[in-house]
C-alpha positions as semicolon CSV with decimal commas, in nm:
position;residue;x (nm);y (nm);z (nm)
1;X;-4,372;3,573;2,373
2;X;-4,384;3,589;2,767
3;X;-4,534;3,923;2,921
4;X;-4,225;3,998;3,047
5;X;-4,001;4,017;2,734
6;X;-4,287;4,192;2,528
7;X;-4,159;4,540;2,393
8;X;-4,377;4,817;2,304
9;X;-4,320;5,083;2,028
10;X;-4,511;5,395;1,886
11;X;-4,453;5,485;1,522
12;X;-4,605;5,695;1,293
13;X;-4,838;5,539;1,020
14;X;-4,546;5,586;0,758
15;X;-4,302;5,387;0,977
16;X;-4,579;5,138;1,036
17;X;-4,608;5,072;0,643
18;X;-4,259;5,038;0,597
19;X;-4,199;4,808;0,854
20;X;-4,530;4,608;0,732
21;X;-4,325;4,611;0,437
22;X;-4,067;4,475;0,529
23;X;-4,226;4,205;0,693
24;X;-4,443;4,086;0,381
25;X;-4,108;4,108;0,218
26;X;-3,983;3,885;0,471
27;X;-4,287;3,650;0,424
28;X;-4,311;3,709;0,797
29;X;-4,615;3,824;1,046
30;X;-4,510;4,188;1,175
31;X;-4,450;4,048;1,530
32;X;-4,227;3,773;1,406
33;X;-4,041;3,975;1,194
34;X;-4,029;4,250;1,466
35;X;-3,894;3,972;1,729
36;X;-3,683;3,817;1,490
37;X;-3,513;4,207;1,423
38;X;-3,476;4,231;1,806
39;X;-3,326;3,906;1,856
40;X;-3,099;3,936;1,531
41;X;-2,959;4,328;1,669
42;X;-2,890;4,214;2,024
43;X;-2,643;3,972;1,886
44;X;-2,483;4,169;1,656
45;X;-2,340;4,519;1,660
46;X;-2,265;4,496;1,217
47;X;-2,619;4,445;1,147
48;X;-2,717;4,654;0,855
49;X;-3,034;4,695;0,632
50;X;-3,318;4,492;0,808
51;X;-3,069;4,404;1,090
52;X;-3,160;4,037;1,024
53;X;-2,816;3,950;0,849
54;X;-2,510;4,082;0,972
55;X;-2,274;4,218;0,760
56;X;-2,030;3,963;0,664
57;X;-2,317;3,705;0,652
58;X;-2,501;3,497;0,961
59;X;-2,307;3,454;1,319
């Protein structure tokens, strides 16, 4: 990811196990699976859940 779109966060250590979580769940690197979250919720107000599937299924 270029310097310029990097995004950073500060959680607490039980947001970072969730979202670890998720990620394994996901079969996805954190990064990726954060990106992918960032990506998938900027083009999509409905997103629910994990944010990567909107609502009435994939736009």
């Amino acid at each position: 990811m270029p310097r310029d779109k990097q995004i950073h966060i500060k959680v607490d250590e039980r947001e970072a196990k969730q979202i670890a979580a998720a990620a394994a769940k996901a079969g996805k690197g954190v990064s990726e699976f954060l990106r992918d979250l960032a990506l998938a919720s900027s083009k999509c107000t409905r997103c629910r859940g994990s944010g990567l599937e909107p609502k009435g299924g994939r736009r």
